[in-house]
Amino acid sequence: MFSRMAPRGRSGLGRSLAELGLLLLAILVLLDGTVLSLVAAISSESDTHEAKPVTHKNTSKKSFPVLGIKYDDVSVPFEIALWVLLASLMKLGFHLIPRLSNVVPESCLLISVGLLVGGILKLARDEVPPVLSDRIFFLCLLPPIILDAGYFLPIRPFVENIGTILMFAVVGTLWNAFFVGGLIYAVCQIAQDQYSDIDLSTIGILPCLLFGSIISAVDPVAVLAVFEEIHINELLHILVFGESLLNDAVTVVLYHLFEEFMDSGSVSAVDAILGLVSFLVVALGGVLVGAFYGILAAFTSRFTSHTRVIEPLFVFLYSYMAYLSAEVFHLSGIMSLIACGAVMRPYVEANISHKSHTTIKYFLKMWSSVSETLIFIFLGVATVEGEHHWDWIFLTSTVILCLVARIIGVVGLTFIINKFRIVKLTTKDQFIIAYGGLRGAIAFSLGFILHSEHKRIFLTAIITIIFFTVFVQGMTIKPLVELLAVKKKNEAKRSINEEIHTRFLDHLLTGIEDICGHYGHHHWKNKLNRFNKKYVKKILIAGDRSKEPHLIAFYHKLEMKNAIQMVESGGGSKLNSSFPSTVSMQNIQPKIQSPPSARPSERVLPQLTKGREEEIRQILRTNLQKTRQRLQSYNRHTLVVDPDEEGFDDLFLKKRRRMELDWKVCKTSSHKSSNAIYSQAYVKPGAENVPTIQIDLASPQSPDSVRLLDEVVQDQGLTMSLPSSSRGAYKTSGKDDGRDQQTLLRCLSDPGPDPDDDDDEDYDDDEPVPT
Amino acid sequence: MGATQTHSEYQYENMVGKTGFSTEQIKNLHMRFQQLSGNEKTLRREHLKNIPALANNPIKTEIIEAFFDKRNQLDNELGSYEEIGFEEFLMVMSHFRPLSIKTSAEEKTAMRKQKVRFLFNMHDTDGDGKITLEEYRKAVEELLSESGTIGQEVARAIADAAMLEVASTNVPNMGPDDFYEGITFEHFEEILKDLEMESRMHVRFLDMNTANLRCGQ
């Protein structure tokens, strides 16, 4: 490792030392675990000795133990924390080693680490804790990942391709299950392996089918882990990923079905029909349960304006409840979780503060990331722990059959699906879809809880498949994507023009459909949107935000982002660095020959000269400092206006600010809407048409902000005569002030240069009807 | 009845070639045309305005205008008709044909150009070949009009920002005194190039006759 780093010079050496340090730390942690478990064994003995002197005080008096070890009480949380710490450190470590993370996907590395840890533990204690028990997996490790996926599911592509996704998920999985199960049975019957000590022909058809159903499901965790790193285009990503989510219902049904059949011993036609009904119940029931909890969460979030700190908690709790409730009734927990996240998102996001939104986003990402890491490590550990039965014929035939089944399934289904699709799936697409069918920990956990007599051989086979798909397919998919020149993800942000024209197109197509006279997709989509706007939004979204059209919300977000960028770059006239052009507002405003007595021409600010820029920066700096000093004590139970938000206030300040404040302080007493956070100050559009953003200060609710209000009113410091924003700032009137205030309140303090930011921009409150 | 039948069939053949619809689809659209026009030979603006479903559409006027716009027919005239016949109706509808799997790459580009052209014509109401700021503002206002009182100011601001973006991406180095006249067709194509119009801008024309499935309009 050193020889590779040395040529890089000093920084390389420093970095390699850091990495070495990290690795040492990781090893220490590992050893810690083993040492402490040994200590635990010792201390449990000493504890029993300790008990005696307490009860028999009169007998020998021990000296007061200054330092003692009492491990048992904290053993469980301690071990859990240790595992999580190990996982996180491993994750850190991989990204420090640059070349490794490019070649090998993270999941492979994590499994290897798991194998290593498992091996160490086995050597140290001669037994490995059963870490990947199904309860831990299904109740603790899986939900965060699925919730993260569901909450940030890009709704539009998902619903547009829902037909294709369902075909792959349902029909594809069924095909896989029966194909693999049936052929494996055939293989077992005809195989005569003299090296194996299990007679394969004793495996009945039902266990084989059960095995097939476990192994056939594409795993969302593995797909996410691998696809995250290859950045393929949205369509393929949503197809494979959507399939992995929706096939959970199929897997659940098949699994229980075959289990029941195995117990009862015979299958009848009635049972088969009941199985079909059960599938519908499981799938739809899961979705309904999820949607129900989603609506509850949305409704709750409507009233959280006074308790912003616990807003994220509602999101997490309701989702988890949805999952657990679905599990109670043997419905599909995954589908319930997805439905809950997807349903509640548009409404919750309209209601909660921006900080809560950020919190939710980062918590979900954090939990899902840790969960994923843990799952892969545990997979490695469980491999070491399990009792295996290595049977060559069974294993190789399983692997081959799985691959073959997947390929045939995808090709066959695509052939049928392409007849109904506008945008056809090409051969390249099919290859990626087939190749991306990774199996993962869900299959393992399901195998773990089998009661079959052939459990060991099944488990070995499942692990082999998982290893094969994750290692071989996971590692080679990236070069293959490059080789085949598959279209990559379009990283560009959506521009305001695209947004406008998308809306325009939607309305246009709806209109054309109406003229044509048939109820097409756009017609129903339009109807759904209007229903949503008219009834649902009114109930679930607080206050005025229910009326805000999507285009305006989008525009607000864009402006807010620009404003933040501007603050971060220290003010100045060039706002958007992605448009390094000299075009400014004046270039597009038509030059009006207005009489000089009337308002100044619509030409907005000329370019600021250097001197002016400096002046403005200075003013901004001093005012930012001033307001920070003035902030009062931090109260844990109210969200006080952040000093950083004052920066925006200064930034967009205008001459009429004082006038507004006068209006505002008057109006605070007469609340227009029931939601007291808004005070609607009416500001007449004045003489100038100079576009500015007028952001009112914080909510009048918190006492601290009122104090700030007064102080800012008295602040004479700011004498900016030019509005400092030259692009896209606008003047609003009336109700908009309330909303602006809301948007300022929800202003975020740390946007972070995070590509994930665009995730939330993607969602639509429209629900497009699928093609 | 027989003579007129063959006459119209002959006409249908022409239109199949011109517009790319199938005979079935043309028949259905003809039936719809007759339904809309009250069995007259020509369609006027009032006929389209009377469609109840269209009443809620914020850009209703633009859509109706597009049917009567001469630029959407194949000849490059300007101006608009007072009333249109079935051929013109069909011509406008042909802009919304979906792609089939057999379209080649050049055909795709041609179709996309045609569709984008249609959109451009919708915005460029005065026919001067450019979308000026005023026209753009009007378009955005109409889009937002169904949301009520949000108001002109915001619409103007959004339109201004959008215009600025178009100008910045297409003509990055303008001096402070240059004036960006308006969005030309090329610039318009440029900003819409990521949206893949050829696959998005389509309506499913069914081969089945749905006009009978709905009573009235």
Tab-separated table of N, CA and C in Angstrom, chain B residues 29-74:
chain	number	residue	atom	x	y	z
B	29	LEU	N	-61.873	9.905	-36.306
B	29	LEU	CA	-61.718	11.348	-36.124
B	29	LEU	C	-62.755	12.104	-36.940
B	30	HIS	N	-63.095	11.530	-38.099
B	30	HIS	CA	-64.124	12.196	-38.902
B	30	HIS	C	-65.448	12.203	-38.170
B	31	MET	N	-65.726	11.076	-37.522
B	31	MET	CA	-66.982	11.022	-36.780
B	31	MET	C	-66.984	12.055	-35.676
B	32	ARG	N	-65.839	12.177	-35.030
B	32	ARG	CA	-65.736	13.152	-33.951
B	32	ARG	C	-65.898	14.565	-34.496
B	33	PHE	N	-65.276	14.796	-35.640
B	33	PHE	CA	-65.368	16.101	-36.278
B	33	PHE	C	-66.825	16.464	-36.533
B	34	GLN	N	-67.543	15.469	-37.057
B	34	GLN	CA	-68.935	15.753	-37.361
B	34	GLN	C	-69.733	15.992	-36.096
B	35	GLN	N	-69.384	15.240	-35.048
B	35	GLN	CA	-70.062	15.438	-33.779
B	35	GLN	C	-69.836	16.856	-33.262
B	36	LEU	N	-68.579	17.297	-33.367
B	36	LEU	CA	-68.254	18.620	-32.846
B	36	LEU	C	-68.902	19.719	-33.664
B	37	SER	N	-68.884	19.523	-34.988
B	37	SER	CA	-69.349	20.623	-35.831
B	37	SER	C	-70.846	20.571	-36.033
B	38	GLY	N	-71.501	19.628	-35.372
B	38	GLY	CA	-72.947	19.534	-35.560
B	38	GLY	C	-73.294	19.139	-36.975
B	39	ASN	N	-72.507	18.235	-37.500
B	39	ASN	CA	-72.736	17.698	-38.838
B	39	ASN	C	-72.566	18.719	-39.945
B	40	GLU	N	-72.001	19.847	-39.650
B	40	GLU	CA	-71.674	20.766	-40.744
B	40	GLU	C	-70.355	20.367	-41.367
B	41	LYS	N	-70.032	21.046	-42.457
B	41	LYS	CA	-68.795	20.672	-43.132
B	41	LYS	C	-67.572	21.335	-42.516
B	42	THR	N	-67.792	22.458	-41.873
B	42	THR	CA	-66.627	23.164	-41.326
B	42	THR	C	-66.806	23.387	-39.838
B	43	LEU	N	-65.672	23.563	-39.189
B	43	LEU	CA	-65.651	23.737	-37.750
B	43	LEU	C	-65.290	25.182	-37.453
B	44	ARG	N	-65.996	25.767	-36.510
B	44	ARG	CA	-65.642	27.127	-36.128
B	44	ARG	C	-65.209	27.162	-34.676
B	45	ARG	N	-64.679	28.266	-34.263
B	45	ARG	CA	-64.150	28.366	-32.902
B	45	ARG	C	-65.219	28.103	-31.843
B	46	GLU	N	-66.432	28.528	-32.131
B	46	GLU	CA	-67.478	28.357	-31.119
B	46	GLU	C	-67.708	26.873	-30.846
B	47	HIS	N	-67.608	26.074	-31.930
B	47	HIS	CA	-67.827	24.652	-31.729
B	47	HIS	C	-66.847	24.087	-30.713
B	48	LEU	N	-65.588	24.506	-30.840
B	48	LEU	CA	-64.603	23.978	-29.915
B	48	LEU	C	-64.787	24.575	-28.532
B	49	LYS	N	-65.201	25.825	-28.497
B	49	LYS	CA	-65.347	26.449	-27.178
B	49	LYS	C	-66.456	25.782	-26.393
B	50	ASN	N	-67.397	25.163	-27.113
B	50	ASN	CA	-68.519	24.581	-26.405
B	50	ASN	C	-68.226	23.246	-25.772
B	51	ILE	N	-67.068	22.709	-25.996
B	51	ILE	CA	-66.769	21.412	-25.373
B	51	ILE	C	-66.655	21.625	-23.869
B	52	PRO	N	-67.508	20.954	-23.092
B	52	PRO	CA	-67.520	21.224	-21.653
B	52	PRO	C	-66.216	20.846	-20.962
B	53	ALA	N	-65.617	19.747	-21.388
B	53	ALA	CA	-64.404	19.312	-20.690
B	53	ALA	C	-63.284	20.313	-20.838
B	54	LEU	N	-63.340	21.074	-21.920
B	54	LEU	CA	-62.248	22.007	-22.185
B	54	LEU	C	-62.333	23.244	-21.310
B	55	ALA	N	-63.479	23.403	-20.658
B	55	ALA	CA	-63.705	24.661	-19.934
B	55	ALA	C	-62.692	24.863	-18.822
B	56	ASN	N	-62.211	23.776	-18.231
B	56	ASN	CA	-61.318	23.937	-17.094
B	56	ASN	C	-59.869	24.085	-17.485
B	57	ASN	N	-59.617	24.035	-18.771
B	57	ASN	CA	-58.235	24.035	-19.200
B	57	ASN	C	-57.703	25.469	-19.231
B	58	PRO	N	-56.591	25.720	-18.559
B	58	PRO	CA	-56.129	27.110	-18.512
B	58	PRO	C	-55.663	27.647	-19.852
B	59	ILE	N	-55.225	26.747	-20.736
B	59	ILE	CA	-54.733	27.284	-22.001
B	59	ILE	C	-55.698	26.978	-23.139
B	60	LYS	N	-56.943	26.983	-22.766
B	60	LYS	CA	-57.986	26.645	-23.732
B	60	LYS	C	-57.894	27.493	-24.993
B	61	THR	N	-57.751	28.815	-24.824
B	61	THR	CA	-57.753	29.699	-25.989
B	61	THR	C	-56.607	29.377	-26.922
B	62	GLU	N	-55.447	29.136	-26.354
B	62	GLU	CA	-54.298	28.823	-27.199
B	62	GLU	C	-54.536	27.559	-27.998
B	63	ILE	N	-55.117	26.555	-27.321
B	63	ILE	CA	-55.323	25.296	-28.020
B	63	ILE	C	-56.286	25.492	-29.176
B	64	ILE	N	-57.363	26.214	-28.892
B	64	ILE	CA	-58.344	26.421	-29.962
B	64	ILE	C	-57.717	27.222	-31.101
B	65	GLU	N	-56.937	28.232	-30.738
B	65	GLU	CA	-56.275	29.028	-31.784
B	65	GLU	C	-55.392	28.165	-32.659
B	66	ALA	N	-54.737	27.191	-32.020
B	66	ALA	CA	-53.795	26.362	-32.774
B	66	ALA	C	-54.482	25.627	-33.904
B	67	PHE	N	-55.746	25.295	-33.695
B	67	PHE	CA	-56.433	24.592	-34.770
B	67	PHE	C	-56.654	25.489	-35.963
B	68	PHE	N	-56.834	26.802	-35.686
B	68	PHE	CA	-57.165	27.697	-36.781
B	68	PHE	C	-55.938	28.416	-37.317
B	69	ASP	N	-54.794	28.031	-36.822
B	69	ASP	CA	-53.557	28.702	-37.219
B	69	ASP	C	-53.069	28.144	-38.538
B	70	LYS	N	-52.815	29.036	-39.479
B	70	LYS	CA	-52.409	28.553	-40.791
B	70	LYS	C	-51.036	27.915	-40.756
B	71	ARG	N	-50.227	28.330	-39.781
B	71	ARG	CA	-48.863	27.817	-39.783
B	71	ARG	C	-48.806	26.333	-39.466
B	72	ASN	N	-49.883	25.800	-38.861
B	72	ASN	CA	-49.842	24.391	-38.518
B	72	ASN	C	-50.254	23.487	-39.653
B	73	GLN	N	-50.694	24.103	-40.725
B	73	GLN	CA	-50.910	23.295	-41.919
B	73	GLN	C	-49.591	23.249	-42.667
B	74	LEU	N	-49.517	22.417	-43.648
B	74	LEU	CA	-48.196	22.207	-44.244
B	74	LEU	C	-47.679	23.390	-45.052
